[in-house]
Tab-separated table of C-alpha atoms and ligand atoms in Angstrom:
chain	number	residue	atom	x	y	z
H	18	MET	CA	-99.938	-6.560	9.076
H	19	ASP	CA	-96.577	-5.810	7.467
H	20	ASN	CA	-95.502	-8.089	4.687
H	21	ILE	CA	-92.666	-10.536	5.173
H	22	ILE	CA	-89.995	-8.322	3.618
H	23	ASP	CA	-90.944	-5.382	5.854
H	24	ILE	CA	-90.844	-7.689	8.883
H	25	LEU	CA	-87.368	-8.996	8.031
H	26	HIS	CA	-86.043	-5.541	7.154
H	27	ASP	CA	-86.804	-4.402	10.678
H	28	CYS	CA	-84.281	-6.829	12.148
H	29	PRO	CA	-81.631	-8.474	9.982
H	30	ILE	CA	-80.930	-11.283	12.460
H	31	ILE	CA	-83.667	-13.736	13.387
H	32	PRO	CA	-82.907	-15.802	16.487
H	33	VAL	CA	-84.255	-19.260	15.698
H	34	VAL	CA	-85.405	-21.083	18.797
H	35	VAL	CA	-85.950	-24.787	19.374
H	36	ALA	CA	-87.695	-24.744	22.719
H	37	ASN	CA	-90.103	-26.765	24.765
H	38	ASP	CA	-89.820	-25.103	28.152
H	39	MET	CA	-92.196	-22.198	28.666
H	40	ASP	CA	-90.337	-20.361	31.426
H	41	LYS	CA	-86.959	-20.660	29.742
H	42	THR	CA	-88.322	-19.387	26.449
H	43	LEU	CA	-89.989	-16.477	28.224
H	44	LYS	CA	-86.640	-15.651	29.827
H	45	LEU	CA	-85.041	-15.734	26.374
H	46	ALA	CA	-87.753	-13.402	25.069
H	47	GLU	CA	-87.009	-11.049	27.964
H	48	ILE	CA	-83.315	-10.972	27.003
H	49	LEU	CA	-84.103	-10.354	23.337
H	50	SER	CA	-86.442	-7.575	24.356
H	51	GLU	CA	-83.812	-5.968	26.600
H	52	GLU	CA	-81.255	-6.217	23.806
H	53	ASN	CA	-83.672	-4.600	21.346
H	54	VAL	CA	-83.985	-7.651	19.170
H	55	PRO	CA	-87.588	-7.285	17.971
H	56	ILE	CA	-88.000	-10.662	16.328
H	57	MET	CA	-87.915	-14.357	17.232
H	58	GLU	CA	-88.736	-17.560	15.379
H	59	VAL	CA	-90.060	-20.416	17.485
H	60	THR	CA	-89.786	-23.689	15.597
H	61	LEU	CA	-92.658	-26.145	15.762
H	62	ARG	CA	-90.315	-28.983	16.685
H	63	ARG	CA	-91.410	-29.548	20.247
H	64	ALA	CA	-94.831	-30.379	21.660
H	65	ASN	CA	-95.170	-27.097	23.511
H	66	ALA	CA	-94.215	-24.763	20.667
H	67	LEU	CA	-97.652	-23.297	19.935
H	68	LYS	CA	-98.361	-22.714	23.618
H	69	ILE	CA	-95.003	-20.983	23.875
H	70	ILE	CA	-95.789	-18.747	20.893
H	71	LYS	CA	-99.095	-17.824	22.503
H	72	GLU	CA	-97.525	-16.912	25.846
H	73	VAL	CA	-94.555	-15.020	24.386
H	74	HIS	CA	-96.998	-13.081	22.217
H	75	SER	CA	-99.081	-12.223	25.243
H	76	GLN	CA	-96.163	-11.216	27.509
H	77	PHE	CA	-93.929	-9.601	24.859
H	78	PRO	CA	-96.299	-8.084	22.298
H	79	SER	CA	-93.496	-5.935	20.866
H	80	ILE	CA	-91.611	-9.024	19.671
H	81	THR	CA	-92.562	-10.028	16.131
H	82	LEU	CA	-93.017	-13.751	16.388
H	83	GLY	CA	-92.470	-16.280	13.675
H	84	ALA	CA	-93.505	-19.925	13.707
H	85	GLY	CA	-90.810	-22.053	12.105
H	86	THR	CA	-90.404	-25.554	10.733
H	87	ILE	CA	-93.876	-25.427	9.168
H	88	LYS	CA	-94.217	-28.715	7.305
H	89	HIS	CA	-97.979	-29.256	7.172
H	90	PRO	CA	-100.553	-26.756	5.827
H	91	GLU	CA	-102.717	-26.863	8.954
H	92	GLN	CA	-99.788	-25.575	11.021
H	93	ILE	CA	-100.120	-22.191	9.318
H	94	ALA	CA	-103.564	-21.416	10.743
H	95	SER	CA	-102.684	-22.733	14.208
H	96	SER	CA	-99.531	-20.600	14.267
H	97	LEU	CA	-101.396	-17.454	13.268
H	98	HIS	CA	-104.048	-18.251	15.849
H	99	ALA	CA	-101.351	-18.570	18.529
H	100	GLY	CA	-100.033	-15.111	17.688
H	101	ALA	CA	-97.327	-15.641	15.078
H	102	SER	CA	-96.931	-12.741	12.645
H	103	PHE	CA	-95.123	-14.853	10.105
H	104	THR	CA	-94.588	-18.492	9.241
H	105	VAL	CA	-91.416	-20.186	8.033
H	106	SER	CA	-90.862	-23.504	6.318
H	107	PRO	CA	-87.638	-25.360	5.605
H	108	GLY	CA	-89.023	-26.103	2.130
H	109	ILE	CA	-91.711	-25.226	-0.365
H	110	THR	CA	-94.737	-27.253	-1.467
H	111	LYS	CA	-97.897	-26.432	-3.319
H	112	PRO	CA	-100.177	-27.317	-0.360
H	113	LEU	CA	-98.195	-24.951	1.900
H	114	LEU	CA	-98.337	-22.160	-0.685
H	115	GLU	CA	-102.083	-22.681	-1.193
H	116	GLU	CA	-102.760	-22.580	2.530
H	117	ALA	CA	-100.555	-19.532	3.114
H	118	LYS	CA	-102.471	-17.784	0.345
H	119	SER	CA	-105.868	-18.716	1.698
H	120	GLN	CA	-104.869	-17.615	5.211
H	121	ALA	CA	-103.242	-14.425	3.858
H	122	ALA	CA	-100.265	-15.462	5.974
H	123	ASN	CA	-96.840	-13.898	5.833
H	124	PHE	CA	-95.017	-16.953	4.606
H	125	LEU	CA	-91.267	-17.451	4.218
H	126	PRO	CA	-90.814	-20.754	2.382
H	127	GLY	CA	-87.494	-22.510	2.154
H	128	ALA	CA	-85.664	-22.514	-1.159
H	129	ALA	CA	-82.520	-24.374	-2.153
H	130	SER	CA	-82.805	-24.290	-5.935
H	131	ALA	CA	-84.052	-22.283	-8.919
H	132	SER	CA	-86.974	-24.706	-9.192
H	133	ASP	CA	-88.072	-23.836	-5.655
H	134	ILE	CA	-88.116	-20.149	-6.573
H	135	LEU	CA	-90.039	-20.856	-9.787
H	136	LEU	CA	-92.689	-22.672	-7.752
H	137	GLY	CA	-92.870	-19.765	-5.285
H	138	GLU	CA	-93.158	-17.253	-8.111
H	139	GLU	CA	-96.414	-18.916	-9.154
H	140	TYR	CA	-97.707	-17.561	-5.832
H	141	ASN	CA	-95.921	-14.221	-6.099
H	142	ILE	CA	-93.472	-15.134	-3.328
H	143	LYS	CA	-90.538	-12.736	-3.476
H	144	CYS	CA	-88.614	-13.675	-0.327
H	145	TYR	CA	-87.241	-17.097	0.660
H	146	LYS	CA	-85.434	-18.747	3.522
H	147	LEU	CA	-82.307	-20.015	1.758
H	148	PHE	CA	-81.891	-23.334	3.539
H	149	PRO	CA	-79.648	-24.995	4.583
H	150	ALA	CA	-77.470	-22.048	3.598
H	151	THR	CA	-73.920	-23.138	4.247
H	152	ALA	CA	-74.528	-26.784	3.304
H	153	ILE	CA	-75.578	-25.740	-0.222
H	154	ASN	CA	-72.843	-23.143	-0.682
H	155	GLY	CA	-75.449	-20.463	-0.093
H	156	LEU	CA	-73.224	-17.505	-0.751
H	157	ASP	CA	-72.451	-18.531	-4.328
H	158	LEU	CA	-76.062	-19.572	-4.860
H	159	ILE	CA	-77.347	-16.173	-3.761
H	160	LYS	CA	-74.940	-14.417	-6.088
H	161	ALA	CA	-75.942	-16.694	-8.972
H	162	PHE	CA	-79.670	-16.094	-8.347
H	163	ARG	CA	-79.270	-12.320	-8.636
H	164	SER	CA	-79.425	-12.229	-12.424
H	165	PRO	CA	-82.326	-14.634	-13.175
H	166	PHE	CA	-84.310	-13.510	-10.092
H	167	PRO	CA	-83.534	-9.782	-9.752
H	168	ASP	CA	-86.528	-8.997	-7.529
H	169	VAL	CA	-86.099	-11.959	-5.154
H	170	THR	CA	-84.522	-11.656	-1.701
H	171	PHE	CA	-83.309	-14.245	0.784
H	172	CYS	CA	-83.005	-14.982	4.460
H	173	PRO	CA	-80.121	-17.483	4.596
H	174	THR	CA	-80.442	-19.895	7.502
H	175	GLY	CA	-78.520	-23.017	8.478
H	176	GLY	CA	-74.888	-22.698	9.486
H	177	ILE	CA	-75.024	-18.957	10.104
H	178	ILE	CA	-72.307	-18.008	12.598
H	179	PRO	CA	-70.257	-14.911	13.455
H	180	ASP	CA	-67.702	-15.783	10.771
H	181	ASN	CA	-70.184	-15.591	7.906
H	182	TYR	CA	-73.304	-13.611	8.825
H	183	LEU	CA	-71.987	-10.216	7.757
H	184	THR	CA	-70.823	-11.561	4.386
H	185	TYR	CA	-74.349	-12.840	3.775
H	186	LEU	CA	-75.917	-9.582	4.920
H	187	GLN	CA	-73.654	-7.609	2.585
H	188	GLN	CA	-75.319	-9.240	-0.432
H	189	THR	CA	-77.849	-6.939	-2.082
H	190	ASN	CA	-80.405	-9.741	-2.318
H	191	VAL	CA	-80.162	-10.758	1.349
H	192	VAL	CA	-82.670	-9.121	3.667
H	193	SER	CA	-81.837	-10.943	6.905
H	194	VAL	CA	-80.292	-14.132	8.281
H	195	GLY	CA	-81.647	-16.704	10.729
H	196	CYS	CA	-79.549	-18.550	13.269
H	197	THR	CA	-79.572	-20.595	16.427
H	198	TRP	CA	-75.987	-19.664	17.317
H	199	CYS	CA	-77.099	-16.963	19.737
H	200	CYS	CA	-79.780	-19.042	21.455
H	201	ASN	CA	-79.197	-22.716	20.856
H	202	ILE	CA	-81.005	-25.460	22.684
H	203	GLU	CA	-78.132	-26.287	25.046
H	204	GLN	CA	-77.778	-22.672	26.127
H	205	ILE	CA	-81.508	-22.430	26.780
H	206	GLU	CA	-81.744	-25.781	28.576
H	207	ASN	CA	-78.706	-24.882	30.739
H	208	GLU	CA	-80.126	-21.410	31.363
H	209	ASP	CA	-76.860	-19.974	30.147
H	210	TRP	CA	-78.303	-16.488	29.889
H	211	GLN	CA	-74.916	-14.821	30.031
H	212	THR	CA	-73.680	-16.604	26.886
H	213	ILE	CA	-76.935	-15.864	25.092
H	214	THR	CA	-76.758	-12.178	26.021
H	215	THR	CA	-73.103	-11.910	24.989
H	216	ARG	CA	-73.742	-13.633	21.659
H	217	VAL	CA	-76.777	-11.481	20.868
H	218	GLN	CA	-74.746	-8.374	21.659
H	219	GLN	CA	-71.867	-9.635	19.507
H	220	LEU	CA	-74.101	-10.224	16.482
H	221	LYS	CA	-75.828	-6.879	16.922
H	222	ALA	CA	-72.534	-5.012	17.239
H	223	GLY	CA	-71.390	-6.371	13.888
H	224	LEU	CA	-74.407	-4.839	12.161
H	225	SER	CA	-72.986	-1.365	12.685
H	226	THR	CA	-70.145	-2.263	10.288
H	227	LEU	CA	-72.503	-2.919	7.364
F	10	3PG	C1	-83.357	-23.759	11.412
F	10	3PG	O1	-83.706	-24.334	12.428
F	10	3PG	O2	-84.071	-23.062	10.719
F	10	3PG	C2	-81.973	-23.927	11.054
F	10	3PG	O3	-81.677	-25.275	11.174
F	10	3PG	C3	-81.064	-23.149	11.913
F	10	3PG	O4	-79.818	-23.530	11.562
F	10	3PG	P1	-78.583	-23.314	12.542
F	10	3PG	O5	-78.854	-24.130	13.758
F	10	3PG	O6	-77.403	-23.820	11.758
F	10	3PG	O7	-78.470	-21.848	12.854
């Protein structure tokens, strides 16, 4: 299994999905597949999330699936069992780091401070979800972290929109960004596939300017 940095390098935009409806999420996966977006994070915020991960993994094996909003250690094993290739948390705790280590899981913990990174470094974590990016002035934070943490990279998430994603991706210590903008819950619930497709295409088109 690739490590987390290799996974994120392969696609610099991670669509973050809050979904509970199996068929609608499968339709979203179909669109991402057609648009050559090889990655998707399904957050564990709805009852059906693990079942959805399992089914998307089975029907779209070429999509690298992440399980997001991991808050409890036991969610790591259940996500891997369902077919997730990587796990994402909004924060960082010792129990999560211990469990990720014991499961040999690709784990992207959340970081919002130097202390978070220092905790992760005890477990040799070199890549973090910078969260919630725009709320904590993520751009300046990323620039400031470059000197004390020269070998650390980030996946800023939270408030990522067309106006700012390329600026984040231009930073040498940013490997990818995560966002719901291209597949938010209203669009999925309303089956607004046209808007989702257009937004995915818009984000992808911008990458060619990097
Ligand atoms: C997440 O779910 O990881 C983030 O909250 C996504 O943030 P966004 O909705 O601002 O893109």
